[in-house]
Coordinates of C-alpha atoms and ligand atoms in Angstrom, one line a residue:
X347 CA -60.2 -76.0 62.5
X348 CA -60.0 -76.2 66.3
X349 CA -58.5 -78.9 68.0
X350 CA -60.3 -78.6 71.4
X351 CA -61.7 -82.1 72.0
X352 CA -64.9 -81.1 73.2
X353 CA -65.7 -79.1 69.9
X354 CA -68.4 -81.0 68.7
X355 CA -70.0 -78.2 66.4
X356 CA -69.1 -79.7 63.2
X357 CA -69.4 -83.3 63.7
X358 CA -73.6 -82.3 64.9
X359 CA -73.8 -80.4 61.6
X360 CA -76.9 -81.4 60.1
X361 CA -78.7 -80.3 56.5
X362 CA -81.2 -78.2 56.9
X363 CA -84.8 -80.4 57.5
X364 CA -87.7 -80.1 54.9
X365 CA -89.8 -77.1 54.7
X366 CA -93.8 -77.6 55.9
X367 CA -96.1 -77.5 53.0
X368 CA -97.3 -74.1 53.9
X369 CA -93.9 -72.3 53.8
X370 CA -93.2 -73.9 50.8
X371 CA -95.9 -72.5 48.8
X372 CA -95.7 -69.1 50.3
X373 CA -91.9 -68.7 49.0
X374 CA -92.8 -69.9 45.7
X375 CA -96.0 -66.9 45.6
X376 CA -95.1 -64.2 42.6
X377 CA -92.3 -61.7 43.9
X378 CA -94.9 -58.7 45.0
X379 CA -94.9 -55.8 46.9
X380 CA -98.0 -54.8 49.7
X381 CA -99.2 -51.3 48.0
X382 CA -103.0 -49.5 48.9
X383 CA -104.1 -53.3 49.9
X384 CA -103.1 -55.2 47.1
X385 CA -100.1 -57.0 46.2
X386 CA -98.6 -56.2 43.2
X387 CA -95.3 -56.4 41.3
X388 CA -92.3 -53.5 41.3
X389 CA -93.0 -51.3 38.4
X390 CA -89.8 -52.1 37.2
X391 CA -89.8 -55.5 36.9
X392 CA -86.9 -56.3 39.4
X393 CA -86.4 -59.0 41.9
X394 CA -83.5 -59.8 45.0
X395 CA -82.5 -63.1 45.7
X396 CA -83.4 -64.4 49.2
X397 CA -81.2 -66.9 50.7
X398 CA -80.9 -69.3 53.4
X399 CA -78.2 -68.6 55.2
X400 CA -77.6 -72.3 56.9
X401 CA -76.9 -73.7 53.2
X402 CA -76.1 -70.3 51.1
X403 CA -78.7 -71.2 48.9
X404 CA -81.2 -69.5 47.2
X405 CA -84.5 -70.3 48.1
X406 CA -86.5 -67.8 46.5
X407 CA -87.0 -64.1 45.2
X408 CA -89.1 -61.1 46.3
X409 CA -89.6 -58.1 44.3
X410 CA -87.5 -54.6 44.5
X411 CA -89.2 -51.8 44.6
X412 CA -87.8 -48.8 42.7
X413 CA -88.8 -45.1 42.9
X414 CA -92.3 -45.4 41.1
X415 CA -93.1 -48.2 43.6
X416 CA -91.8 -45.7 46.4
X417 CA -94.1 -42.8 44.9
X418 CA -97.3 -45.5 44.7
X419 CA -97.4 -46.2 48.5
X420 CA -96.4 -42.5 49.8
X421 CA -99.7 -41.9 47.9
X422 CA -101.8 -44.7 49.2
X423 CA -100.5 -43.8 52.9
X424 CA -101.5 -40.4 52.0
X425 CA -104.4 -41.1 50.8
X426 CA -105.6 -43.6 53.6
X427 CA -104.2 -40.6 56.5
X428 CA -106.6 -38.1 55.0
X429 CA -109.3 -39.7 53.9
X430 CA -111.1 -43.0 54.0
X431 CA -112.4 -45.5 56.7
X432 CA -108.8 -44.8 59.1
X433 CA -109.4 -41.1 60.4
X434 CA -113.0 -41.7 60.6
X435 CA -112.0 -45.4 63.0
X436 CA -112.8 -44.7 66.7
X437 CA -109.5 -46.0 68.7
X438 CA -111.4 -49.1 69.9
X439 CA -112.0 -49.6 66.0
X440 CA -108.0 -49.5 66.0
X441 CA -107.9 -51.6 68.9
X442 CA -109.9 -54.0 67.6
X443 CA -107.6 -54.4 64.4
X444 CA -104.5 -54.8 66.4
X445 CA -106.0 -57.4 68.2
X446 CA -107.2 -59.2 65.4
X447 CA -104.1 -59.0 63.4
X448 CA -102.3 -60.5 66.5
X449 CA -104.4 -63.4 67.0
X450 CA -103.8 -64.2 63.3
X451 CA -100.0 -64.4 64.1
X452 CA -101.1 -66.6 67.1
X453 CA -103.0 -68.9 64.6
X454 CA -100.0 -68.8 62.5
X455 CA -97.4 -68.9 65.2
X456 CA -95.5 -72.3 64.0
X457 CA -95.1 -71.2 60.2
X458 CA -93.8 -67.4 61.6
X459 CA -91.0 -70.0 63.4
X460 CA -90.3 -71.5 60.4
X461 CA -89.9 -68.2 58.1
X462 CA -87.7 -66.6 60.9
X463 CA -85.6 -69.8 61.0
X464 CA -85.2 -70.3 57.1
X465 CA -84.7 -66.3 56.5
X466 CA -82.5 -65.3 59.0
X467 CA -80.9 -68.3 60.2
X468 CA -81.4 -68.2 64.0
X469 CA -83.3 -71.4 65.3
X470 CA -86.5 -72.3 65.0
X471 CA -87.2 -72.5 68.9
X472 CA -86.0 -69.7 69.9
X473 CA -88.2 -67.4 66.8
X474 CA -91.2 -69.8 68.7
X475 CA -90.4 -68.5 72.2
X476 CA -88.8 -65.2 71.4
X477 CA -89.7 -63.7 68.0
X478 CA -93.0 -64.5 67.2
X479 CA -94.8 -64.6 70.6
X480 CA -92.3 -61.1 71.2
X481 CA -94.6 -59.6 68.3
X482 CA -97.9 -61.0 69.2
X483 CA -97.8 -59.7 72.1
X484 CA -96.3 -56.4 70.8
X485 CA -99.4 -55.6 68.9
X486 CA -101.8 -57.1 71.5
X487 CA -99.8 -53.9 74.2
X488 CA -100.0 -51.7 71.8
X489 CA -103.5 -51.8 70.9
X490 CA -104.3 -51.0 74.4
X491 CA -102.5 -47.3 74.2
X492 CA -105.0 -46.3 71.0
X493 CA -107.9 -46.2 73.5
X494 CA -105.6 -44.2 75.9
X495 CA -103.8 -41.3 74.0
X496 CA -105.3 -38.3 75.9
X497 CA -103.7 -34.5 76.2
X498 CA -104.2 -32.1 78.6
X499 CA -106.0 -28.4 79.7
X500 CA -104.0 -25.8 80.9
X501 CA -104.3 -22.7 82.7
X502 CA -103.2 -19.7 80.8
X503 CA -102.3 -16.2 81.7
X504 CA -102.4 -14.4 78.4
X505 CA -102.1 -10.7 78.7
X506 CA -103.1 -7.8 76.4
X507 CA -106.9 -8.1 75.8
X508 CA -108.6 -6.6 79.8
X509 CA -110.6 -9.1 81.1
X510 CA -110.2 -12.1 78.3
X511 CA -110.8 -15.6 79.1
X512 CA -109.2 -18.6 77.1
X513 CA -110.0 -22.5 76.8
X514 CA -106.4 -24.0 76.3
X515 CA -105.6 -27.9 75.8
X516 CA -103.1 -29.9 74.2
X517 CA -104.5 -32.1 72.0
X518 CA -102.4 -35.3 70.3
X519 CA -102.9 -36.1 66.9
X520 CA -101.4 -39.1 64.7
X521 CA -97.8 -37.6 62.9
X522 CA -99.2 -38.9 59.3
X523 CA -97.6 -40.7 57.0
X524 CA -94.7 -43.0 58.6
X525 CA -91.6 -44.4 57.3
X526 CA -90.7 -47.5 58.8
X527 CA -86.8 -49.0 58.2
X528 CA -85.8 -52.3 60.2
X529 CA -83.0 -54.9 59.7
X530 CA -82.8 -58.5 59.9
X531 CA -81.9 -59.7 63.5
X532 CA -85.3 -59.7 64.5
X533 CA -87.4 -59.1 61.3
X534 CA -90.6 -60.1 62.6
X535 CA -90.4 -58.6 66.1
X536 CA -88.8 -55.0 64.8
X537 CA -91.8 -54.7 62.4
X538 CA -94.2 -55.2 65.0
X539 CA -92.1 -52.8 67.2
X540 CA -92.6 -50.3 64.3
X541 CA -95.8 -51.0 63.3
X542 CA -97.9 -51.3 66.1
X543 CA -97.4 -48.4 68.0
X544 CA -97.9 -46.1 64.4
X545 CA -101.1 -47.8 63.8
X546 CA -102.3 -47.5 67.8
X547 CA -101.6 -43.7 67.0
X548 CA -103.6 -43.4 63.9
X549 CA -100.9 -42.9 61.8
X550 CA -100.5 -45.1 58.2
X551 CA -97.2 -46.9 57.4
X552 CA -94.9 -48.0 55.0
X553 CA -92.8 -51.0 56.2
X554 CA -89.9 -51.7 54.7
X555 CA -88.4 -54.9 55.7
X556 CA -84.5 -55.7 55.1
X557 CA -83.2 -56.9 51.7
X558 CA -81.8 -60.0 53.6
X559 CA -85.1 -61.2 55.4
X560 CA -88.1 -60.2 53.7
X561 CA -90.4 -62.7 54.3
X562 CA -92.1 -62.3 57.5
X563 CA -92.9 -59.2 56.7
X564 CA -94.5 -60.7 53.2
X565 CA -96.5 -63.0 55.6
X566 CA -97.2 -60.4 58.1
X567 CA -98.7 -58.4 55.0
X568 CA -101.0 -61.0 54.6
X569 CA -102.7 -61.1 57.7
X570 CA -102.6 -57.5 57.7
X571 CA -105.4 -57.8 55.0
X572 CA -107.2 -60.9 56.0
X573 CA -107.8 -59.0 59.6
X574 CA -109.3 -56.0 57.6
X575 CA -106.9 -53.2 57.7
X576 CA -108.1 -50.6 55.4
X577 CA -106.2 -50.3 52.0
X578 CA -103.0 -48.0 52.0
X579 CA -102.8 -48.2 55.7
X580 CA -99.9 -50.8 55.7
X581 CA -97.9 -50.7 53.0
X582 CA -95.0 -53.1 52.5
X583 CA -92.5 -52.0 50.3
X584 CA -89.0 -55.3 49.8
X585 CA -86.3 -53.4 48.5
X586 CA -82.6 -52.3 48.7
X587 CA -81.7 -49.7 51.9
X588 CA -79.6 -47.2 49.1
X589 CA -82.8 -47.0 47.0
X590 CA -85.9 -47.7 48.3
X591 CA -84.9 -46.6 51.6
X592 CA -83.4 -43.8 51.0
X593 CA -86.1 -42.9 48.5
X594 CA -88.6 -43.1 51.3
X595 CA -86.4 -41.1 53.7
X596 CA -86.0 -38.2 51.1
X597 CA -89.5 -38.2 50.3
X598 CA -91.5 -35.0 51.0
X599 CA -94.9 -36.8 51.8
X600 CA -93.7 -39.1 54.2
X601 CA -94.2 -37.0 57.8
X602 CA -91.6 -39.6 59.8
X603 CA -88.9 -41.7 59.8
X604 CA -88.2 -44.8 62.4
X605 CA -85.3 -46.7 61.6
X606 CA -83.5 -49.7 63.3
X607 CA -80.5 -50.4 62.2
X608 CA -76.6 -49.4 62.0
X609 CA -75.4 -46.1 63.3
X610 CA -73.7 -45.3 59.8
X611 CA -77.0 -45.5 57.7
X612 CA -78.7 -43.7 60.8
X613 CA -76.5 -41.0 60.5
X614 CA -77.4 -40.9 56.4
X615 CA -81.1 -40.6 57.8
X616 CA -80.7 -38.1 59.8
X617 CA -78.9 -36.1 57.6
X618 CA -81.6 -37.0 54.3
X619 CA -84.3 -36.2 56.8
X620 CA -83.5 -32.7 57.5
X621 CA -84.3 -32.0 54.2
X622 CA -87.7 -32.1 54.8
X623 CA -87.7 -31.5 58.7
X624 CA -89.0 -35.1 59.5
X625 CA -89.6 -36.5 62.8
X626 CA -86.9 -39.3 63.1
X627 CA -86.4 -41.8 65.6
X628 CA -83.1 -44.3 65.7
X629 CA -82.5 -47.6 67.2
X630 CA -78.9 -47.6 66.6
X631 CA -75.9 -49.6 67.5
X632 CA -74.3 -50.7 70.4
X633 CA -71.3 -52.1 72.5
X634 CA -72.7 -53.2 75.5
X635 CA -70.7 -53.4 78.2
X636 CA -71.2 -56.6 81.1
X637 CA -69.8 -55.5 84.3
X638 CA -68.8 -58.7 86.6
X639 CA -68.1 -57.2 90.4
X640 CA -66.0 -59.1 92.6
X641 CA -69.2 -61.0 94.9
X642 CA -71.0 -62.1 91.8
X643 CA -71.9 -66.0 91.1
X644 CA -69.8 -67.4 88.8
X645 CA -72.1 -69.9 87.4
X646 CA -75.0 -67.7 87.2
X647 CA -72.5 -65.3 85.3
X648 CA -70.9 -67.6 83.0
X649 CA -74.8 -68.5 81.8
X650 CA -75.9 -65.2 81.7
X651 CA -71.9 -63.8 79.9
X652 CA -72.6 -66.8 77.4
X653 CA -76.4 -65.9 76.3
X654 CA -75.7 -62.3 76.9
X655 CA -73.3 -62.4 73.5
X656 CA -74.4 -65.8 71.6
X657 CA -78.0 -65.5 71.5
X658 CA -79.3 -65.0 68.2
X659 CA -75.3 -65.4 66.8
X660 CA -74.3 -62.2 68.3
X661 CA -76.7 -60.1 66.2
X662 CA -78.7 -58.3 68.9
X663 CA -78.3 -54.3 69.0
X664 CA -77.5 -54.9 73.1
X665 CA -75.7 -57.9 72.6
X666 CA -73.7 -58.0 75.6
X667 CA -69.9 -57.6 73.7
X668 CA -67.4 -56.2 76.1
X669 CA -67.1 -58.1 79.0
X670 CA -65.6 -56.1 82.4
X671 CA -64.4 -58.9 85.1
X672 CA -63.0 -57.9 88.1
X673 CA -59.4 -59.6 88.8
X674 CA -60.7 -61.9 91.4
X675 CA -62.7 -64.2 89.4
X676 CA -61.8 -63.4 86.1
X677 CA -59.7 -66.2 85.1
X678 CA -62.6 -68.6 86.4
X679 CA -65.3 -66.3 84.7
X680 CA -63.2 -66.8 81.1
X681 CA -62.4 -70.4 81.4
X682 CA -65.9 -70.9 82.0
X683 CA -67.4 -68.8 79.2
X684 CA -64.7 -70.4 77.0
X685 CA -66.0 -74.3 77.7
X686 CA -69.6 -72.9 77.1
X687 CA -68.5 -71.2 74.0
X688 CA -66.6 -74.1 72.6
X689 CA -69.7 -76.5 74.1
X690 CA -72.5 -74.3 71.7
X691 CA -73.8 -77.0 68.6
X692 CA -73.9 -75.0 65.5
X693 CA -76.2 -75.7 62.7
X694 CA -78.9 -74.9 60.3
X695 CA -81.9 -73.5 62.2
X696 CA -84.9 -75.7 61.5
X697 CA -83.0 -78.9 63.2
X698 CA -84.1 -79.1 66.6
X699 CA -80.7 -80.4 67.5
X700 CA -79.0 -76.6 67.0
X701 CA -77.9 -74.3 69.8
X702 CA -77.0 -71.5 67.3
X703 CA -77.5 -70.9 63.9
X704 CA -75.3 -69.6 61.0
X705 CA -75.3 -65.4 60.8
X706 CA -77.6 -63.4 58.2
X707 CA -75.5 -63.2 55.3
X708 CA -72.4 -64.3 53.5
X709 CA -71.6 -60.3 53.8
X710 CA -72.0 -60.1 57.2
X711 CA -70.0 -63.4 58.0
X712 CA -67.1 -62.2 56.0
X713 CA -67.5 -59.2 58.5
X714 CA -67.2 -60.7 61.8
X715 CA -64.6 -62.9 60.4
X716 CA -62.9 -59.7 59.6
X717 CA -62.8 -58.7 62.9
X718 CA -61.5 -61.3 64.5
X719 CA -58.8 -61.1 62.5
X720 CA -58.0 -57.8 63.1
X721 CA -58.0 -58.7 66.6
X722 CA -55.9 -61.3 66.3
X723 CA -53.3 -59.0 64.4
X724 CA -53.2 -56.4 67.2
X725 CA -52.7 -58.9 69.8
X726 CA -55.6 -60.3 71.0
X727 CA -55.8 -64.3 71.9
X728 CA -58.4 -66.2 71.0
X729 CA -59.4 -68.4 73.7
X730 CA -62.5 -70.1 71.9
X731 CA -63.7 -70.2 68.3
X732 CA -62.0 -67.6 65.9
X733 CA -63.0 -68.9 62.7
X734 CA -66.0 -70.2 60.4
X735 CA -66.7 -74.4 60.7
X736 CA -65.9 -75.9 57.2
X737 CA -69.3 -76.5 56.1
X738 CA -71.4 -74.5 54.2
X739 CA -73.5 -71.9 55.4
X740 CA -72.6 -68.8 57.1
X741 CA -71.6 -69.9 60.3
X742 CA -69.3 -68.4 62.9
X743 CA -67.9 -70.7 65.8
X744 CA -68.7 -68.4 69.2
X745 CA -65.7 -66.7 70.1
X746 CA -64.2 -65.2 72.8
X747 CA -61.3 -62.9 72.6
X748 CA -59.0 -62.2 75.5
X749 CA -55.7 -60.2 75.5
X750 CA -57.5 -56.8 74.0
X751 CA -56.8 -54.0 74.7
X752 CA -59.4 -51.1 75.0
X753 CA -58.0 -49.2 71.3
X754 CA -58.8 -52.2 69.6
X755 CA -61.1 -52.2 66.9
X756 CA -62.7 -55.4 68.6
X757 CA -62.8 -53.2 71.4
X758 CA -64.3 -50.1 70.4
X759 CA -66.8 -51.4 67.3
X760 CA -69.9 -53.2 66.7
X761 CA -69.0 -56.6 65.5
X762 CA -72.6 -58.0 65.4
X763 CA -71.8 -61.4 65.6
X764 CA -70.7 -64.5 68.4
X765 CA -67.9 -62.4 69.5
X766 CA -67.1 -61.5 73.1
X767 CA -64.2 -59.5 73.7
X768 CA -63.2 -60.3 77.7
X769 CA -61.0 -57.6 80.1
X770 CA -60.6 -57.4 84.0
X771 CA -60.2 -54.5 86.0
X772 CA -59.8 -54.0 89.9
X773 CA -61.6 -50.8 90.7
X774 CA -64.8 -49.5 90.0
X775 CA -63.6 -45.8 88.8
X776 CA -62.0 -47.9 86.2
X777 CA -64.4 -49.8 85.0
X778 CA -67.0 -47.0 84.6
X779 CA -64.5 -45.6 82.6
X780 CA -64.0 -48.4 80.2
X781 CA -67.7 -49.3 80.3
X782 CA -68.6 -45.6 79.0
X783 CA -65.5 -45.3 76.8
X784 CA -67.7 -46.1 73.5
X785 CA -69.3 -43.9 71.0
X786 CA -72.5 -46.3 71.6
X787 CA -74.8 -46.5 74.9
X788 CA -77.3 -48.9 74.6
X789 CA -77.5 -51.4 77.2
X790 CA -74.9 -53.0 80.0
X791 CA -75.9 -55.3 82.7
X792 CA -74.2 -55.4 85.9
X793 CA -73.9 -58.4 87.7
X794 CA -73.7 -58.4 91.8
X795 CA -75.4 -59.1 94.9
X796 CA -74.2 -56.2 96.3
X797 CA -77.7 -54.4 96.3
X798 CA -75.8 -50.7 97.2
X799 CA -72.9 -51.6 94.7
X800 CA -75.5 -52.2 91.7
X801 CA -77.6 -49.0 92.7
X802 CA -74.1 -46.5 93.2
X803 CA -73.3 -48.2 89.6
X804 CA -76.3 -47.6 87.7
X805 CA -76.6 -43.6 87.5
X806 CA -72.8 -43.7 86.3
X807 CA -73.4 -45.9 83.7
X808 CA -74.7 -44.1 80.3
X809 CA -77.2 -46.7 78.4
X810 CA -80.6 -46.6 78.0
X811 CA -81.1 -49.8 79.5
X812 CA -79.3 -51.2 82.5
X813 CA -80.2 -54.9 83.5
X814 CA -79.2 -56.7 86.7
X815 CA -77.7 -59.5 86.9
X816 CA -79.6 -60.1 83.1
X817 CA -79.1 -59.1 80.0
X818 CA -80.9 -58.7 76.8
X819 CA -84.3 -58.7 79.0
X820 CA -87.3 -56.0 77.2
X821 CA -90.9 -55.7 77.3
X822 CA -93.3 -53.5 75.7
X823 CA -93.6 -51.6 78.8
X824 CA -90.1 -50.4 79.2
X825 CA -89.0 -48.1 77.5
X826 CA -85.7 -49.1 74.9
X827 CA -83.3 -46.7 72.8
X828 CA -79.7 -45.2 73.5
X829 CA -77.9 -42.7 74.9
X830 CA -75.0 -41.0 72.4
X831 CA -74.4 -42.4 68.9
X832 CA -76.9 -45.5 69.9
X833 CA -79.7 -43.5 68.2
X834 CA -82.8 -41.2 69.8
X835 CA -86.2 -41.6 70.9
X836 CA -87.5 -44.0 73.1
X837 CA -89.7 -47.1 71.7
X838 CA -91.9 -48.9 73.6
X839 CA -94.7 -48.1 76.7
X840 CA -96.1 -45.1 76.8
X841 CA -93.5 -42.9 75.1
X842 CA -93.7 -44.5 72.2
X843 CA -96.8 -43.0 71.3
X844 CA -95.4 -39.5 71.8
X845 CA -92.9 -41.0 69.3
X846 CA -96.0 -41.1 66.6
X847 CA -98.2 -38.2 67.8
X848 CA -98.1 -34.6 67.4
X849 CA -98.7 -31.8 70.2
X850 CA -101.4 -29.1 69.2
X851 CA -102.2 -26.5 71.3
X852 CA -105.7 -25.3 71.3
X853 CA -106.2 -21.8 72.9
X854 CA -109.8 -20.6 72.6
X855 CA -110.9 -17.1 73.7
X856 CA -114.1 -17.5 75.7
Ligands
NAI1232 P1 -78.0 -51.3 57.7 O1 -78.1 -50.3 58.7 O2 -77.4 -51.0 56.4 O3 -79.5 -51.9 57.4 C1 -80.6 -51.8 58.2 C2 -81.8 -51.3 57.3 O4 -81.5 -50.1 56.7 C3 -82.1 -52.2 56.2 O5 -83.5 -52.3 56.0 C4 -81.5 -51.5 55.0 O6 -82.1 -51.8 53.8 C5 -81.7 -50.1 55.3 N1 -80.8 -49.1 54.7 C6 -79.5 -49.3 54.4 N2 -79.0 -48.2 53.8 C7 -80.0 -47.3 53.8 C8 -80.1 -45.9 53.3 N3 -79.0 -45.3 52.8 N4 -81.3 -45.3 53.5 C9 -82.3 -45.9 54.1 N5 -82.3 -47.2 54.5 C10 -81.1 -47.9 54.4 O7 -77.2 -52.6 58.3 P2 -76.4 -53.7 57.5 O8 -75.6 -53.1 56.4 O9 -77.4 -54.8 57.2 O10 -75.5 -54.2 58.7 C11 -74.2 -53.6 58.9 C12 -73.9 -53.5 60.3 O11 -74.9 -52.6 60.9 C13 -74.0 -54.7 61.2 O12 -72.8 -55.4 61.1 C14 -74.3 -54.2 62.5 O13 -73.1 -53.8 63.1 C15 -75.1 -53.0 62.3 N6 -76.6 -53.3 62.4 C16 -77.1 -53.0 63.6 C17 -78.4 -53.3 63.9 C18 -79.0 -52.9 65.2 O14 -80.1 -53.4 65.5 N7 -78.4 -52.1 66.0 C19 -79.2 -54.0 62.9 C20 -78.6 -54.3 61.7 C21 -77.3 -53.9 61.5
MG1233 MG1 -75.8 -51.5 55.1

């Protein structure tokens, strides 16, 4: 237990306040799985616990689907690519269903809160202002790019036949059937991010949500049919990563692969996939590095250091984890980050009184925990948090560890959780160095108002998304995914519908 005086996160612990009517009775529906437009159970009979991770509690059960459940939607995903009303849709007629779909998460906006909250743990405002509007508006920029796919003629100089003549285009055509994986930091959000883009493209998916938070997608399967989505072209599949999802990667009628998730089981993908030569994209992990020059504003950085690592407990692939100070201002920069760390009010994520909520999972608590302690025994000093509250739930006080050194583990891996691991440096070739020493390059964010110091830094920095004095900022427009072991492929904006299309080239002798 800490003894800092202004540590009020336990005495603000609250329980968890009463579920609305609605979520009640949609947690209590029969465990069932989304397969060719209808819900039904797993073959086999089996269930997984769900839990709420601000009590530990078990608040319900959704089905597992085995390898029979895994055969029945490749089929129906098949069966809707080829045939049926979704090749013969114009893209306006795809349109259309995006839109609809996302005006049904509008309508159900404050009950999407309230699943997020309750599965996942983070708080119920910030799924209201984040998640859920994140992924209405996901499928409502989406939908615009179905009416927009287009391809290209080209000029040709084939020789070999005197005088020939050829018509030659590229067309784009949907990749078929799609495999979709995502975890559970943003379980709403990363199946819109999965989903909409496939569908804008014309291809069919199967969505499998992770074993921790499967509920949004449950509810997002329902609107999926109440806004008129053709049987089999959504198919929600609740289930265990080792066997459904691996299943699904291995599986010869499914044409690609997106995943979201941790580099290890990306790396499992990848290597399943080639099997079968599938398309695969990654959204992998990270170690973001947050670069403090010497000019910046302390205040602004201690805000943006803080949110940059503690929003959504730490579990954000870009979560800014390794922060870079320079000497100057580092010792104000930590003390600061520190008080705001040790200033954050845990507690369960439906009261409104909660700054942060508890992490995913027992598992994944036990994790971070681990880590801390491992930096504690190589040396590191913890100058806020360090351990779990005494209460129930999976919580983890924010952290911040100074003292590392750059061959820590806390250094060097994804902890995924309220930890912030704090160095200083004094010249830029240094910290470029330690900003790019990391098998992961996802994001960093720089923070200056040196306008020539930020735009020398940028180039030399190897992440797929550089912010600016901000962190954590994306829109469907711009383009996310990493450089080296933080995954490949690009999601979002246009290139994300290369991501789901396929290049034919047409060459016609005239
Ligand atoms: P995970 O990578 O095992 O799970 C993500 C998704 O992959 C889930 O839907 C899971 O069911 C599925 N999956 C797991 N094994 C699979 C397999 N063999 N084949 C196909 N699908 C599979 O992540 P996990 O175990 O929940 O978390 C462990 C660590 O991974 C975290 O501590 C964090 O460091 C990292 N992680 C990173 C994420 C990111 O967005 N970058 C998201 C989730 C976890
Ligand atoms: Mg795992």
């Amino acid at each position: 237990m800490s003894s800092n005086p202004i540590d009020i996160s336990v005495a603000m612990m609250a329980p968890q306040p009463p579920l609305s009517n609605s979520v009640r009775d949609f947690i209590a529906r029969k465990p069932r799985l989304l397969i060719n437009g209808e819900w039904v159970g797993a073959r086999a009979g089996n269930t997984l616990a769900v839990f709420d991770p601000a009590t530990g509690r078990e608040i319900g059960r959704v089905a597992e689907a085995g390898a029979e459940d895994v055969e029945r939607a490749v089929a129906a995903a098949r069966a809707a690519f080829e045939s049926g009303p979704w090749p013969e849709m114009s893209p306006a007629g795809r349109e259309l269903m995006l839109w609809r779909l996302a005006d049904l998460i509008d309508r159900h906006a404050a009950e999407f809160s309230e699943i997020e909250s309750l599965d996942n743990g983070k708080t119920r405002f910030m799924a209201s202002v984040i998640d859920v509007p994140g992924a209405r508006d996901y499928f409502r920029y989406m939908a615009g790019w179905a009416t927009k796919i287009e391809g290209t003629t080209m000029q040709t100089s084939i020789g070999g036949i005197p005088g020939a003549k050829f018509h030659t285009y590229v067309a784009r055509e949907p990749v078929g059937v799609v495999a979709q994986i995502v975890p559970w930091n943003f379980p709403l959000a990363m199946a819109a991010w999965k989903l909409a883009p496939a569908l804008a493209a014309g291809c069919t998916c199967i969505l499998k949500p992770a074993e921790q938070t499967p509920l949004s997608a449950l509810r997002l399967g329902e609107l999926i049919i109440e806004a008129g989505f053709p049987p089999g072209v959504v198919n929600i599949l609740t289930g265990l990563g080792e066997t459904a999802g691996a299943a699904l990667v291995a599986h010869p009628g499914v044409d690609k692969i997106a995943f979201t998730g941790s580099t290890e089981v990306g790396k499992l993908i990848n290597k399943s996939a080639t099997d079968t030569l599938k398309r695969v994209s990654l959204e992998l992990g990270g170690k973001s590095p947050v670069i403090v020059l010497p000019d910046a504003d302390v205040d602004a950085v201690i805000g943006g250091a803080a949110m940059a690592i503690f929003f959504n407990s730490g579990q954000v692939c870009t979560a800014g984890s390794r922060l870079y100070v320079h000497s100057k201002i580092f010792d104000r920069v930590v003390e600061g980050l520190g008080a705001a760390a040790n200033g954050i009010r845990l507690g369960p994520g439906l009261d409104q009184a909660t700054q942060m909520g508890p992490l995913v999972s027992k598992e994944q608590q036990q994790r971070v925990l681990g880590y801390i302690e491992s930096g504690r025994k190589q040396g590191a000093s913890v100058l806020a948090g360090g351990e779990a509250p005494s209460h129930p739930g999976y919580f983890v006080k924010p952290t911040v560890l100074v003292n590392v050194r750059p061959e820590m583990r806390v250094v060097r891996e994804e902890i995924f959780g309220p930890v912030l691991v704090a160095q200083r440096f004094d010249e830029l070739d240094e910290v470029v160095k330690a900003a790019n020493d990391s098998p992961y390059g996802l994001g960093a964010s720089i923070w200056t108002n040196n306008l020539s110091a930020a735009q020398r830094l940028i180039p030399r920095i190897k992440a797929g998304t550089v912010w600016v004095n901000c962190h954590n900022m994306v829109d469907p427009n711009m383009p996310f995914g990493g450089f080296k072991q933080s995954g490949f492929g690009r999601e979002h904006g246009r290139v994300a519908m290369d991501m789901y299309t396929e290049l034919k080239s047409v060459c016609m002798l005239v």
